[in-house]
Coordinates of C-alpha atoms in Angstrom, one line a residue:
M1 CA 1.6 6.4 -42.3
N2 CA 3.2 8.8 -44.8
S3 CA 0.3 8.2 -47.2
L4 CA -2.1 9.4 -44.6
S5 CA -0.2 12.7 -43.9
S6 CA -1.4 14.0 -47.2
C7 CA -5.1 13.9 -48.0
S8 CA -6.1 10.7 -49.7
V9 CA -9.0 11.8 -51.9
W10 CA -11.1 10.0 -54.6
L11 CA -14.3 10.8 -56.4
A12 CA -17.3 8.4 -56.7
E13 CA -20.4 9.9 -58.2
A14 CA -19.5 13.4 -57.0
Q15 CA -18.8 12.1 -53.5
T16 CA -15.4 12.6 -51.9
E17 CA -13.8 10.6 -49.0
F18 CA -11.0 11.7 -46.7
K19 CA -9.1 9.7 -44.2
R20 CA -7.0 11.4 -41.5
V21 CA -5.2 10.5 -38.4
A22 CA -6.5 11.8 -35.0
E23 CA -4.9 15.1 -33.8
E24 CA -4.2 16.1 -37.4
N25 CA -6.0 18.9 -39.4
V26 CA -8.2 18.5 -42.5
T27 CA -9.8 20.8 -45.0
L28 CA -13.1 19.6 -46.6
P29 CA -13.6 21.3 -50.0
C30 CA -16.8 23.1 -51.1
H31 CA -16.8 25.4 -54.1
H32 CA -19.8 27.3 -55.5
R33 CA -20.8 29.8 -58.2
L34 CA -23.6 31.5 -56.4
G35 CA -21.9 34.3 -54.7
L36 CA -22.2 36.8 -57.5
L37 CA -26.0 36.6 -57.8
E38 CA -27.2 38.5 -54.7
Q39 CA -24.8 39.3 -51.8
G40 CA -27.6 39.8 -49.3
S41 CA -29.3 36.4 -49.8
L42 CA -26.3 34.1 -49.8
D43 CA -26.6 31.2 -47.3
I44 CA -23.9 28.6 -46.6
E45 CA -24.4 25.6 -44.3
W46 CA -22.3 22.6 -43.2
L47 CA -24.0 19.6 -41.7
L48 CA -22.7 16.4 -40.1
H49 CA -24.5 13.1 -40.3
T50 CA -23.1 10.8 -37.7
S51 CA -25.8 8.3 -38.4
E52 CA -28.9 8.0 -40.6
S53 CA -31.1 9.6 -37.8
V54 CA -28.6 12.1 -36.3
Q55 CA -27.7 15.3 -38.0
K56 CA -25.7 18.2 -36.5
A57 CA -25.0 21.8 -37.8
V58 CA -21.3 22.5 -37.9
I59 CA -21.0 26.0 -39.2
T60 CA -23.3 28.4 -41.2
Y61 CA -23.3 31.8 -42.9
S62 CA -26.5 33.6 -43.1
G63 CA -27.6 37.3 -43.1
G64 CA -24.0 38.5 -43.3
H65 CA -22.9 36.6 -40.1
V66 CA -20.9 33.4 -39.4
Y67 CA -22.1 31.0 -36.7
D68 CA -19.3 28.5 -35.8
D69 CA -20.4 27.5 -32.2
L70 CA -23.4 25.4 -33.1
N71 CA -21.8 22.1 -32.2
E72 CA -20.4 21.8 -28.7
E73 CA -17.9 19.0 -29.6
Q74 CA -16.4 21.0 -32.5
K75 CA -16.6 24.5 -30.9
G76 CA -13.4 26.5 -31.6
R77 CA -12.1 23.9 -34.1
V78 CA -14.1 24.7 -37.2
S79 CA -13.9 27.6 -39.6
F80 CA -14.2 28.7 -43.3
T81 CA -10.8 28.5 -45.0
S82 CA -11.1 31.3 -47.5
N83 CA -13.4 33.9 -49.0
F84 CA -16.6 31.9 -48.8
R85 CA -18.7 34.7 -50.4
A86 CA -16.5 34.6 -53.6
G87 CA -17.0 30.9 -54.1
D88 CA -14.8 28.9 -51.7
A89 CA -16.8 27.6 -48.8
S90 CA -14.3 24.9 -47.7
L91 CA -14.4 23.7 -44.1
Q92 CA -11.3 23.4 -41.9
I93 CA -11.3 21.2 -38.8
I94 CA -8.2 21.2 -36.6
S95 CA -7.1 18.6 -33.9
L96 CA -9.3 15.9 -35.3
Q97 CA -11.1 13.6 -32.9
S98 CA -12.8 10.3 -33.5
S99 CA -16.1 12.0 -33.0
D100 CA -15.5 14.1 -36.1
A101 CA -15.9 11.1 -38.4
G102 CA -19.1 11.0 -40.5
K103 CA -20.7 12.3 -43.6
Y104 CA -20.5 16.1 -44.2
I105 CA -22.9 18.0 -46.5
C106 CA -22.1 21.5 -47.8
K107 CA -25.2 23.4 -48.9
V108 CA -25.0 26.8 -50.7
K109 CA -28.2 28.7 -51.5
N110 CA -28.7 32.0 -53.2
A111 CA -31.6 33.5 -55.2
G112 CA -33.5 30.3 -55.2
Q113 CA -30.5 28.2 -56.5
Y114 CA -28.7 25.4 -54.7
E115 CA -25.3 23.7 -54.8
W116 CA -24.1 21.1 -52.5
A117 CA -21.2 18.6 -51.9
H118 CA -21.1 15.3 -50.0
I119 CA -17.8 14.4 -48.2
T120 CA -17.1 11.4 -46.0
L121 CA -14.5 11.8 -43.3
K122 CA -12.8 8.9 -41.6
V123 CA -10.6 9.5 -38.5
V124 CA -8.2 6.7 -37.5
E125 CA -6.3 6.6 -34.2
K126 CA -2.8 5.2 -33.7
P127 CA -2.5 2.4 -31.2
S128 CA -2.0 3.7 -27.7
K129 CA 1.4 2.9 -26.1
P130 CA 1.2 -0.8 -25.4
K131 CA 1.9 -2.4 -22.1
C132 CA 4.5 -5.1 -21.9
W133 CA 4.8 -7.7 -19.1
L134 CA 6.1 -11.1 -18.3
E135 CA 4.3 -14.3 -17.1
G136 CA 6.3 -17.3 -15.9
E137 CA 9.4 -18.1 -14.0
L138 CA 12.8 -16.5 -14.9
S139 CA 15.0 -19.6 -14.3
E140 CA 16.8 -22.0 -16.6
G141 CA 14.7 -24.8 -18.1
K142 CA 11.4 -23.0 -17.5
D143 CA 9.0 -21.4 -20.0
L144 CA 8.3 -17.7 -20.1
S145 CA 5.4 -15.8 -21.8
L146 CA 5.9 -12.2 -23.2
Q147 CA 2.6 -10.3 -23.2
C148 CA 1.8 -7.0 -25.1
R149 CA -1.5 -5.1 -25.5
S150 CA -2.6 -1.6 -26.5
S151 CA -5.7 -0.2 -24.7
S152 CA -7.0 1.9 -27.7
G153 CA -6.5 2.5 -31.4
T154 CA -8.3 1.9 -34.6
A155 CA -8.7 -1.8 -35.4
P156 CA -7.1 -3.9 -36.6
I157 CA -4.0 -3.6 -34.5
S158 CA -1.1 -6.1 -35.3
Y159 CA 1.6 -7.0 -32.8
R160 CA 5.1 -8.1 -33.4
W161 CA 7.9 -9.1 -31.0
Q162 CA 11.5 -8.7 -31.7
R163 CA 14.8 -8.8 -29.8
I164 CA 16.9 -5.7 -29.4
N165 CA 20.7 -5.8 -29.6
E166 CA 21.7 -3.5 -26.7
E167 CA 25.1 -2.6 -28.3
D168 CA 23.8 -1.1 -31.6
E169 CA 20.0 -1.1 -30.7
K170 CA 19.2 -3.0 -33.9
A171 CA 16.3 -5.5 -34.1
E172 CA 17.1 -9.2 -34.1
H173 CA 15.1 -12.4 -34.5
L174 CA 13.6 -14.1 -31.5
P175 CA 15.3 -17.2 -30.1
P176 CA 14.7 -20.4 -32.1
T177 CA 12.7 -21.9 -29.2
S178 CA 10.1 -19.0 -29.2
R179 CA 6.5 -19.6 -30.3
V180 CA 4.0 -17.0 -31.3
N181 CA 0.4 -17.4 -30.3
I182 CA -1.6 -17.3 -33.6
S183 CA -4.9 -16.4 -31.9
N184 CA -3.2 -13.7 -29.8
P185 CA -0.2 -12.2 -31.7
G186 CA 0.6 -10.1 -28.7
Q187 CA 1.8 -13.2 -26.8
V188 CA 5.1 -15.0 -27.4
L189 CA 6.2 -18.1 -25.5
L190 CA 10.0 -18.5 -24.8
K191 CA 10.4 -22.3 -24.1
N192 CA 13.3 -23.9 -22.2
L193 CA 15.0 -20.7 -21.0
T194 CA 18.8 -20.6 -21.1
Q195 CA 21.3 -17.8 -20.5
M196 CA 21.1 -17.0 -24.2
S197 CA 17.5 -16.0 -23.6
T198 CA 18.6 -13.1 -21.5
G199 CA 18.2 -9.7 -23.2
L200 CA 15.9 -6.8 -24.2
Y201 CA 12.7 -7.6 -26.1
Q202 CA 10.4 -5.0 -27.9
C203 CA 6.8 -5.2 -28.9
M204 CA 5.5 -3.2 -31.9
A205 CA 1.7 -2.3 -32.0
T206 CA 0.8 -1.2 -35.6
N207 CA -2.3 -0.1 -37.5
E208 CA -3.0 2.0 -40.6
A209 CA -2.6 5.2 -38.5
G210 CA 0.8 4.5 -37.1
Q211 CA 2.7 2.4 -34.5
E212 CA 3.8 2.5 -30.9
S213 CA 6.2 0.2 -28.9
C214 CA 7.2 -1.0 -25.5
V215 CA 10.2 -2.9 -24.2
V216 CA 10.8 -5.5 -21.4
R217 CA 14.0 -7.0 -20.1
V218 CA 14.4 -10.8 -19.5
T219 CA 17.1 -11.9 -17.1
V220 CA 17.4 -15.7 -16.7
Q221 CA 18.8 -16.9 -13.4
H222 CA 20.9 -20.0 -12.7
A223 CA 19.2 -22.7 -10.7
Q224 CA 22.1 -22.5 -8.2
N225 CA 21.6 -18.8 -7.7
I226 CA 17.9 -19.4 -6.9
G227 CA 18.9 -22.0 -4.2
M228 CA 21.4 -19.6 -2.7
I229 CA 18.8 -16.8 -2.6
A230 CA 16.2 -19.1 -1.0
G231 CA 18.8 -20.2 1.6
A232 CA 19.7 -16.7 2.4
V233 CA 16.1 -15.7 2.9
C234 CA 15.6 -18.7 5.2
G235 CA 18.7 -17.8 7.2
V236 CA 17.5 -14.2 7.6
V237 CA 14.1 -15.4 8.9
V238 CA 15.7 -17.8 11.4
G239 CA 18.1 -15.1 12.6
L240 CA 15.3 -12.7 13.2
C241 CA 13.4 -15.3 15.1
L242 CA 16.4 -16.0 17.3
L243 CA 17.0 -12.3 17.9
F244 CA 13.4 -11.8 18.9
L245 CA 13.7 -14.8 21.4
V246 CA 16.9 -13.4 23.0
V247 CA 15.4 -10.0 23.4
R248 CA 12.3 -11.5 24.9
L249 CA 14.2 -13.6 27.4
T250 CA 16.4 -10.6 28.4
I251 CA 13.3 -8.5 29.1
R252 CA 11.7 -11.2 31.2
R253 CA 14.9 -11.7 33.2
K254 CA 15.1 -8.0 34.0
E255 CA 11.5 -7.9 35.0
K256 CA 12.0 -10.9 37.4
K257 CA 15.1 -9.3 38.9
R258 CA 13.3 -6.0 39.5
Y259 CA 10.4 -7.9 41.1
E260 CA 12.8 -9.7 43.5
E261 CA 14.5 -6.4 44.4
E262 CA 11.2 -4.8 45.2
E263 CA 10.0 -7.7 47.3
A264 CA 13.2 -8.2 49.3
P265 CA 12.7 -5.4 51.9
N266 CA 9.3 -6.9 52.8
E267 CA 10.7 -10.2 54.0
I268 CA 11.7 -10.7 57.8
R269 CA 14.3 -13.3 58.5
E270 CA 13.3 -15.8 61.1
D271 CA 16.7 -15.8 62.8
A272 CA 16.8 -12.0 63.2
E273 CA 17.9 -11.2 66.7
A274 CA 15.8 -8.8 68.8
P275 CA 17.6 -5.9 70.6
K276 CA 19.0 -7.0 73.9
A277 CA 17.8 -5.3 77.1
H278 CA 20.5 -3.9 79.4
L279 CA 20.0 -5.0 83.0
V280 CA 21.4 -3.3 86.0
K281 CA 22.0 -5.0 89.2
P282 CA 19.9 -3.7 92.0
S283 CA 21.9 -1.5 94.4
S284 CA 19.0 -0.4 96.4
S285 CA 15.3 -0.8 96.5
S286 CA 14.8 2.3 94.5
S287 CA 17.3 1.3 91.8
G288 CA 15.7 -2.2 91.7
S289 CA 12.4 -0.6 91.3
R290 CA 13.7 1.5 88.4
S291 CA 15.3 -1.5 86.8
S292 CA 12.1 -3.5 87.1
R293 CA 10.2 -0.7 85.5
S294 CA 12.9 -0.3 82.8
G295 CA 12.8 -4.0 82.1
S296 CA 9.0 -4.0 81.9
S297 CA 9.1 -1.1 79.5
S298 CA 11.7 -2.7 77.3
T299 CA 9.7 -5.9 77.3
R300 CA 6.5 -4.1 76.3
S301 CA 8.4 -2.1 73.6
T302 CA 9.8 -5.3 72.2
A303 CA 6.4 -6.9 72.2
N304 CA 4.8 -3.9 70.5
S305 CA 7.5 -4.0 67.8
A306 CA 6.9 -7.6 67.2
S307 CA 3.2 -7.0 67.0
R308 CA 3.7 -4.3 64.4
S309 CA 6.0 -6.5 62.3
Q310 CA 3.6 -9.4 62.2
R311 CA 1.0 -7.2 60.4
T312 CA 3.2 -6.7 57.4
L313 CA 3.7 -10.4 56.7
S314 CA 1.8 -12.6 54.2
T315 CA -1.6 -13.8 55.1
E316 CA -0.6 -17.3 54.0
A317 CA 0.8 -18.0 57.5
T318 CA 1.2 -21.3 59.3
P319 CA -1.2 -22.0 62.2
H320 CA -0.7 -19.6 65.1
L321 CA 1.1 -20.6 68.2
T322 CA 0.2 -18.7 71.3
P323 CA 2.8 -17.7 73.9
P324 CA 2.9 -19.6 77.1
Q325 CA 1.4 -16.9 79.2
Y326 CA -1.8 -16.8 77.0
S327 CA -2.2 -20.4 75.9
Q328 CA -4.4 -22.8 77.6
R329 CA -4.1 -26.5 77.7
E330 CA -6.5 -29.1 78.6
M331 CA -4.9 -31.6 80.9
G332 CA -7.1 -34.4 82.1
G333 CA -10.1 -32.8 80.7
K334 CA -9.6 -29.7 82.9
E335 CA -8.5 -26.2 81.9
T336 CA -5.5 -24.9 83.9
E337 CA -4.3 -21.4 84.0
P338 CA -1.0 -20.8 82.2
K339 CA 2.0 -20.1 84.3
K340 CA 3.3 -16.6 84.2
V341 CA 6.9 -16.1 83.1
D342 CA 8.9 -13.5 84.9
Y343 CA 11.0 -12.0 82.1
A344 CA 13.1 -10.0 84.6
N345 CA 14.3 -13.2 86.3
L346 CA 15.0 -14.8 82.9
M347 CA 17.1 -11.9 82.0
K348 CA 19.1 -12.2 85.1
M349 CA 19.7 -15.9 84.4
G350 CA 21.3 -14.9 81.0
A351 CA 18.4 -15.6 78.7
T352 CA 18.2 -13.8 75.4
L353 CA 15.1 -12.5 73.8
V354 CA 14.6 -13.6 70.1
M355 CA 12.2 -12.4 67.5
V356 CA 10.1 -15.2 66.0
P357 CA 8.0 -15.2 62.8
A358 CA 4.8 -13.3 62.8
Q359 CA 2.9 -16.5 62.4
S360 CA 3.7 -17.5 66.1
R361 CA 2.9 -13.9 67.4
A362 CA 5.0 -14.6 70.5
F363 CA 8.5 -14.6 72.0
Q364 CA 10.6 -17.5 72.8
T365 CA 13.6 -17.8 75.1
V366 CA 16.7 -19.6 74.3

């Protein structure tokens, strides 16, 4: 790389060749003896041949003016280095790019006389910073592949792996069991990993322009540690499943309890006792009459209450039973009128009115 920092020049039949690293500067020489003839007719032109059929103007001097913006790719990076009218028409190019490579021609014309120079410029690029990665299983007894590759740079690029001592950062040899892939030097195989294989590894990518490197760490795990890690992962998964199941059951239990609490007020117990009617002994005909009317009103009120309750019950009811005063029976093939029940007399005899389920839609006496 140090040999490239200074211009490496040689002559071959009046042709010069330069080799430079990308991003560096270069000066292409061109000297003439025509500046003293006629100042007004001096013409200087630099041309670039990138191929046999492609030619580009780089910079020119004509009619007393310099034109250095002729090539869009080199605009702002080319200039004359010295007093070109006095005899030094050398070309300077800064921040070299790979597109600057090619054959340059310097032509000087004055008073019908010509002088020219041919120069070949080669631009080489350092390898880009390589990428390092691992392929394989980091456990004892397994094989591991170290991979390294640069995405750009002037070919050929060579790769070399080495181990780094983390204490003094010095390069060391690879483990004895390592194998380098001859067809792909960027690949090294570490066979039969052991704890001694653990460490820091460096890959160097090198070409004639320079070098770049990357590092990767190898940490070999015990087989026992791998089993413990796998068991821990399984335990965590099982624990999460159990937790989810417990939460799910708790939510369902709460929903069921809330449903039961909402449905409880809508249920009517079959043994609920209806309000008792207060009977008063008849002291006179008028009081008897009032008691009778009171008993009848109480009976109708109770019947209306039962009628309202039966409408709130479920439609999935058992077959209806009609009260005695409304049911009709067929006895001997003939219909007989039901006997009417005197509730007032039943009250006097100590009978108690009881609410029955809505399915029966009636009262029963006990």
